[in-house]
Amino acid sequence: IVLTGLPVSGTLVNGPFPVDVEIHDKDTGLPVAPDAPLQVTLDLASGGGMLAGTLSQPVATSAASFPGLSYDTPDSAQIRATSSQSAPAVSAPIAFEVDIQASPTSLGSILPGAAIGPVTFTLYDGLGAPYPVAGMLSWTLIDQNTLATYRSGSEDFAGTAMATVSLLPINDEAPY
């Protein structure tokens, strides 16, 4: 069994992704149709989350696809394909991530002495639902003209899907 077509990074938590398997001849290493259908089952070789979707199916030709799988934790995981008639195959690590969005999305030009914010950062999963986490948001305010860091800090998500950054007044004008 050989795993193909796997994402390596950029796969969103709870978002759909496919896994393809191929049956290869043990001597030539080339794809080959089995004499009788093989039951191939997918599970986790590593990772702290849950793999969901259709995780077992017969493979009658040299290849099969497991579309619409999902994984529920932002971490790295490896998928294993097994069959009673073949050695197992383990994928390279796949990085599962959450999407972060800021509101407002642009701060525009800031007048001297004006306050920026608040800016709320929200984490979303692959289904577009808010994804609560326990962790910190590290942020940096960068001058777009000089690319210099103007301010930076961190905010606690505190088990929610949102962290809000409220900045002190800025004393000069630049696009940030």
PDB file of C-alpha atoms in Angstrom:
ATOM      1  CA  ILE A   1       0.000   0.000   0.000  1.00  0.00           C
ATOM      2  CA  VAL A   2       1.242   3.478  -0.877  1.00  0.00           C
ATOM      3  CA  LEU A   3      -0.406   6.706   0.318  1.00  0.00           C
ATOM      4  CA  THR A   4      -0.594   9.449  -2.326  1.00  0.00           C
ATOM      5  CA  GLY A   5      -2.187  12.858  -2.777  1.00  0.00           C
ATOM      6  CA  LEU A   6      -1.916  13.808   0.876  1.00  0.00           C
ATOM      7  CA  PRO A   7      -1.805  17.435   1.973  1.00  0.00           C
ATOM      8  CA  VAL A   8       1.336  18.404   3.898  1.00  0.00           C
ATOM      9  CA  SER A   9       0.287  21.752   5.342  1.00  0.00           C
ATOM     10  CA  GLY A  10      -2.479  24.307   5.161  1.00  0.00           C
ATOM     11  CA  THR A  11      -5.167  21.746   5.946  1.00  0.00           C
ATOM     12  CA  LEU A  12      -7.783  23.288   8.196  1.00  0.00           C
ATOM     13  CA  VAL A  13      -8.987  21.558  11.341  1.00  0.00           C
ATOM     14  CA  ASN A  14     -12.402  19.909  10.704  1.00  0.00           C
ATOM     15  CA  GLY A  15     -12.062  20.731   6.993  1.00  0.00           C
ATOM     16  CA  PRO A  16     -12.375  18.018   4.362  1.00  0.00           C
ATOM     17  CA  PHE A  17      -9.270  16.505   2.799  1.00  0.00           C
ATOM     18  CA  PRO A  18      -8.696  13.384   0.666  1.00  0.00           C
ATOM     19  CA  VAL A  19      -6.355  10.450   1.058  1.00  0.00           C
ATOM     20  CA  ASP A  20      -5.562   8.273  -1.950  1.00  0.00           C
ATOM     21  CA  VAL A  21      -4.091   4.792  -1.736  1.00  0.00           C
ATOM     22  CA  GLU A  22      -2.414   2.697  -4.391  1.00  0.00           C
ATOM     23  CA  ILE A  23      -1.688  -1.003  -4.350  1.00  0.00           C
ATOM     24  CA  HIS A  24       1.876  -1.637  -5.531  1.00  0.00           C
ATOM     25  CA  ASP A  25       3.565  -4.885  -6.499  1.00  0.00           C
ATOM     26  CA  LYS A  26       6.054  -5.769  -3.739  1.00  0.00           C
ATOM     27  CA  ASP A  27       8.716  -6.791  -6.284  1.00  0.00           C
ATOM     28  CA  THR A  28       8.417  -4.096  -8.972  1.00  0.00           C
ATOM     29  CA  GLY A  29       7.001  -1.262  -6.872  1.00  0.00           C
ATOM     30  CA  LEU A  30       4.535  -0.488  -9.675  1.00  0.00           C
ATOM     31  CA  PRO A  31       0.771  -0.061  -9.226  1.00  0.00           C
ATOM     32  CA  VAL A  32      -1.084  -3.325  -9.649  1.00  0.00           C
ATOM     33  CA  ALA A  33      -4.690  -4.482  -9.287  1.00  0.00           C
ATOM     34  CA  PRO A  34      -5.059  -7.085  -6.532  1.00  0.00           C
ATOM     35  CA  ASP A  35      -6.324 -10.596  -7.412  1.00  0.00           C
ATOM     36  CA  ALA A  36      -9.243  -9.997  -5.051  1.00  0.00           C
ATOM     37  CA  PRO A  37     -10.410  -6.738  -3.445  1.00  0.00           C
ATOM     38  CA  LEU A  38      -8.314  -5.666  -0.460  1.00  0.00           C
ATOM     39  CA  GLN A  39     -10.001  -4.096   2.542  1.00  0.00           C
ATOM     40  CA  VAL A  40      -7.938  -0.983   3.329  1.00  0.00           C
ATOM     41  CA  THR A  41      -8.416   0.813   6.639  1.00  0.00           C
ATOM     42  CA  LEU A  42      -7.109   4.237   7.635  1.00  0.00           C
ATOM     43  CA  ASP A  43      -6.248   5.289  11.184  1.00  0.00           C
ATOM     44  CA  LEU A  44      -3.804   7.575  12.962  1.00  0.00           C
ATOM     45  CA  ALA A  45      -0.165   6.608  13.338  1.00  0.00           C
ATOM     46  CA  SER A  46       0.414   9.813  15.337  1.00  0.00           C
ATOM     47  CA  GLY A  47      -1.512  12.889  16.450  1.00  0.00           C
ATOM     48  CA  GLY A  48      -3.667  13.832  19.389  1.00  0.00           C
ATOM     49  CA  GLY A  49      -6.975  14.317  17.564  1.00  0.00           C
ATOM     50  CA  MET A  50      -9.651  12.212  15.924  1.00  0.00           C
ATOM     51  CA  LEU A  51      -9.686  11.173  12.266  1.00  0.00           C
ATOM     52  CA  ALA A  52     -13.231  11.029  10.864  1.00  0.00           C
ATOM     53  CA  GLY A  53     -14.929  10.035   7.616  1.00  0.00           C
ATOM     54  CA  THR A  54     -15.104   6.780   5.663  1.00  0.00           C
ATOM     55  CA  LEU A  55     -12.021   5.051   7.065  1.00  0.00           C
ATOM     56  CA  SER A  56     -12.368   1.587   5.516  1.00  0.00           C
ATOM     57  CA  GLN A  57     -13.234   0.405   2.018  1.00  0.00           C
ATOM     58  CA  PRO A  58     -12.442  -2.381  -0.438  1.00  0.00           C
ATOM     59  CA  VAL A  59      -9.864  -1.624  -3.125  1.00  0.00           C
ATOM     60  CA  ALA A  60     -10.558  -3.672  -6.255  1.00  0.00           C
ATOM     61  CA  THR A  61      -8.332  -1.784  -8.712  1.00  0.00           C
ATOM     62  CA  SER A  62      -4.824  -0.437  -8.231  1.00  0.00           C
ATOM     63  CA  ALA A  63      -6.088   2.741  -6.512  1.00  0.00           C
ATOM     64  CA  ALA A  64      -8.836   4.100  -4.287  1.00  0.00           C
ATOM     65  CA  SER A  65      -9.731   7.460  -2.816  1.00  0.00           C
ATOM     66  CA  PHE A  66     -10.943   8.297   0.675  1.00  0.00           C
ATOM     67  CA  PRO A  67     -12.524  11.750   0.100  1.00  0.00           C
ATOM     68  CA  GLY A  68     -13.995  13.980   2.788  1.00  0.00           C
ATOM     69  CA  LEU A  69     -11.846  12.964   5.734  1.00  0.00           C
ATOM     70  CA  SER A  70     -11.386  15.394   8.616  1.00  0.00           C
ATOM     71  CA  TYR A  71      -9.164  15.828  11.662  1.00  0.00           C
ATOM     72  CA  ASP A  72     -10.290  17.799  14.709  1.00  0.00           C
ATOM     73  CA  THR A  73      -7.128  19.135  16.377  1.00  0.00           C
ATOM     74  CA  PRO A  74      -4.587  21.799  15.381  1.00  0.00           C
ATOM     75  CA  ASP A  75      -1.403  19.743  15.471  1.00  0.00           C
ATOM     76  CA  SER A  76       0.663  17.425  13.322  1.00  0.00           C
ATOM     77  CA  ALA A  77      -0.670  13.960  12.508  1.00  0.00           C
ATOM     78  CA  GLN A  78       0.317  10.952  10.410  1.00  0.00           C
ATOM     79  CA  ILE A  79      -2.183   8.659   8.704  1.00  0.00           C
ATOM     80  CA  ARG A  80      -1.644   4.919   8.429  1.00  0.00           C
ATOM     81  CA  ALA A  81      -3.217   2.631   5.793  1.00  0.00           C
ATOM     82  CA  THR A  82      -3.454  -1.064   6.647  1.00  0.00           C
ATOM     83  CA  SER A  83      -4.675  -4.249   5.012  1.00  0.00           C
ATOM     84  CA  SER A  84      -4.427  -7.842   6.183  1.00  0.00           C
ATOM     85  CA  GLN A  85      -2.696  -8.705   2.900  1.00  0.00           C
ATOM     86  CA  SER A  86      -0.121  -5.912   2.735  1.00  0.00           C
ATOM     87  CA  ALA A  87       2.441  -4.089   4.837  1.00  0.00           C
ATOM     88  CA  PRO A  88       1.079  -0.857   6.358  1.00  0.00           C
ATOM     89  CA  ALA A  89       1.938   2.560   4.922  1.00  0.00           C
ATOM     90  CA  VAL A  90       2.378   5.710   7.022  1.00  0.00           C
ATOM     91  CA  SER A  91       2.114   9.232   5.669  1.00  0.00           C
ATOM     92  CA  ALA A  92       4.528  12.062   6.249  1.00  0.00           C
ATOM     93  CA  PRO A  93       3.339  14.434   9.006  1.00  0.00           C
ATOM     94  CA  ILE A  94       0.385  16.633   8.009  1.00  0.00           C
ATOM     95  CA  ALA A  95       0.073  20.060   9.676  1.00  0.00           C
ATOM     96  CA  PHE A  96      -3.546  20.797  10.645  1.00  0.00           C
ATOM     97  CA  GLU A  97      -4.206  24.484  11.239  1.00  0.00           C
ATOM     98  CA  VAL A  98      -6.924  26.971  12.143  1.00  0.00           C
ATOM     99  CA  ASP A  99      -7.651  30.088  10.088  1.00  0.00           C
ATOM    100  CA  ILE A 100      -7.176  33.450  11.831  1.00  0.00           C
ATOM    101  CA  GLN A 101      -9.099  36.540  10.742  1.00  0.00           C
ATOM    102  CA  ALA A 102      -8.865  40.105  12.045  1.00  0.00           C
ATOM    103  CA  SER A 103     -11.708  42.586  12.367  1.00  0.00           C
ATOM    104  CA  PRO A 104     -11.376  45.238  11.170  1.00  0.00           C
ATOM    105  CA  THR A 105      -9.211  43.789   8.413  1.00  0.00           C
ATOM    106  CA  SER A 106      -7.453  47.112   7.670  1.00  0.00           C
ATOM    107  CA  LEU A 107      -6.524  49.965   9.973  1.00  0.00           C
ATOM    108  CA  GLY A 108      -5.757  52.460   7.197  1.00  0.00           C
ATOM    109  CA  SER A 109      -3.816  55.635   7.984  1.00  0.00           C
ATOM    110  CA  ILE A 110      -3.698  56.630  11.626  1.00  0.00           C
ATOM    111  CA  LEU A 111      -3.742  60.282  12.646  1.00  0.00           C
ATOM    112  CA  PRO A 112      -1.122  61.320  15.216  1.00  0.00           C
ATOM    113  CA  GLY A 113      -2.437  60.812  18.754  1.00  0.00           C
ATOM    114  CA  ALA A 114      -5.339  58.625  17.603  1.00  0.00           C
ATOM    115  CA  ALA A 115      -5.948  55.233  19.150  1.00  0.00           C
ATOM    116  CA  ILE A 116      -5.940  52.080  17.051  1.00  0.00           C
ATOM    117  CA  GLY A 117      -8.389  49.371  17.769  1.00  0.00           C
ATOM    118  CA  PRO A 118      -9.695  47.452  19.210  1.00  0.00           C
ATOM    119  CA  VAL A 119      -8.838  44.702  16.735  1.00  0.00           C
ATOM    120  CA  THR A 120     -10.459  41.331  17.330  1.00  0.00           C
ATOM    121  CA  PHE A 121      -8.761  38.184  16.056  1.00  0.00           C
ATOM    122  CA  THR A 122     -11.000  35.139  15.579  1.00  0.00           C
ATOM    123  CA  LEU A 123      -9.942  31.548  14.881  1.00  0.00           C
ATOM    124  CA  TYR A 124     -12.029  29.466  12.470  1.00  0.00           C
ATOM    125  CA  ASP A 125     -11.977  25.791  11.520  1.00  0.00           C
ATOM    126  CA  GLY A 126     -12.416  24.299   8.054  1.00  0.00           C
ATOM    127  CA  LEU A 127     -16.210  24.486   8.355  1.00  0.00           C
ATOM    128  CA  GLY A 128     -16.106  28.236   9.030  1.00  0.00           C
ATOM    129  CA  ALA A 129     -17.087  27.808  12.689  1.00  0.00           C
ATOM    130  CA  PRO A 130     -15.264  29.643  15.495  1.00  0.00           C
ATOM    131  CA  TYR A 131     -12.597  27.338  16.966  1.00  0.00           C
ATOM    132  CA  PRO A 132     -11.911  27.918  20.697  1.00  0.00           C
ATOM    133  CA  VAL A 133      -8.356  27.341  21.912  1.00  0.00           C
ATOM    134  CA  ALA A 134      -6.323  27.725  25.066  1.00  0.00           C
ATOM    135  CA  GLY A 135      -3.309  29.705  23.977  1.00  0.00           C
ATOM    136  CA  MET A 136      -1.780  33.050  23.245  1.00  0.00           C
ATOM    137  CA  LEU A 137      -1.993  35.369  20.249  1.00  0.00           C
ATOM    138  CA  SER A 138       1.294  37.125  19.493  1.00  0.00           C
ATOM    139  CA  TRP A 139       0.813  40.303  17.478  1.00  0.00           C
ATOM    140  CA  THR A 140       3.040  42.928  15.877  1.00  0.00           C
ATOM    141  CA  LEU A 141       2.160  46.369  14.510  1.00  0.00           C
ATOM    142  CA  ILE A 142       4.485  47.118  11.574  1.00  0.00           C
ATOM    143  CA  ASP A 143       5.081  50.435   9.801  1.00  0.00           C
ATOM    144  CA  GLN A 144       4.301  49.647   6.144  1.00  0.00           C
ATOM    145  CA  ASN A 145       6.761  52.280   4.891  1.00  0.00           C
ATOM    146  CA  THR A 146       9.850  51.206   6.845  1.00  0.00           C
ATOM    147  CA  LEU A 147       8.761  47.671   7.850  1.00  0.00           C
ATOM    148  CA  ALA A 148       9.900  48.556  11.368  1.00  0.00           C
ATOM    149  CA  THR A 149       8.099  47.046  14.339  1.00  0.00           C
ATOM    150  CA  TYR A 150       6.173  49.804  16.070  1.00  0.00           C
ATOM    151  CA  ARG A 151       4.507  47.791  18.834  1.00  0.00           C
ATOM    152  CA  SER A 152       4.051  44.136  19.690  1.00  0.00           C
ATOM    153  CA  GLY A 153       2.479  42.062  22.428  1.00  0.00           C
ATOM    154  CA  SER A 154       0.309  39.076  23.185  1.00  0.00           C
ATOM    155  CA  GLU A 155      -3.278  38.397  24.184  1.00  0.00           C
ATOM    156  CA  ASP A 156      -4.795  35.275  25.722  1.00  0.00           C
ATOM    157  CA  PHE A 157      -7.497  33.372  23.821  1.00  0.00           C
ATOM    158  CA  ALA A 158      -8.455  31.947  27.260  1.00  0.00           C
ATOM    159  CA  GLY A 159     -10.355  28.959  25.855  1.00  0.00           C
ATOM    160  CA  THR A 160     -12.400  31.050  23.412  1.00  0.00           C
ATOM    161  CA  ALA A 161     -12.104  31.605  19.659  1.00  0.00           C
ATOM    162  CA  MET A 162     -11.382  35.351  20.024  1.00  0.00           C
ATOM    163  CA  ALA A 163      -8.641  37.623  21.333  1.00  0.00           C
ATOM    164  CA  THR A 164      -8.935  41.410  21.289  1.00  0.00           C
ATOM    165  CA  VAL A 165      -5.998  43.815  21.006  1.00  0.00           C
ATOM    166  CA  SER A 166      -6.545  47.390  22.199  1.00  0.00           C
ATOM    167  CA  LEU A 167      -3.625  49.707  21.492  1.00  0.00           C
ATOM    168  CA  LEU A 168      -2.600  52.959  23.124  1.00  0.00           C
ATOM    169  CA  PRO A 169      -2.669  56.121  20.994  1.00  0.00           C
ATOM    170  CA  ILE A 170      -0.046  56.290  18.257  1.00  0.00           C
ATOM    171  CA  ASN A 171       1.952  59.493  18.106  1.00  0.00           C
ATOM    172  CA  ASP A 172       2.862  59.563  14.431  1.00  0.00           C
ATOM    173  CA  GLU A 173       1.117  58.944  11.152  1.00  0.00           C
ATOM    174  CA  ALA A 174       2.011  55.981   8.988  1.00  0.00           C
ATOM    175  CA  PRO A 175       0.105  53.192   7.286  1.00  0.00           C
ATOM    176  CA  TYR A 176       0.108  50.203   9.633  1.00  0.00           C
TER     177      TYR A 176
END
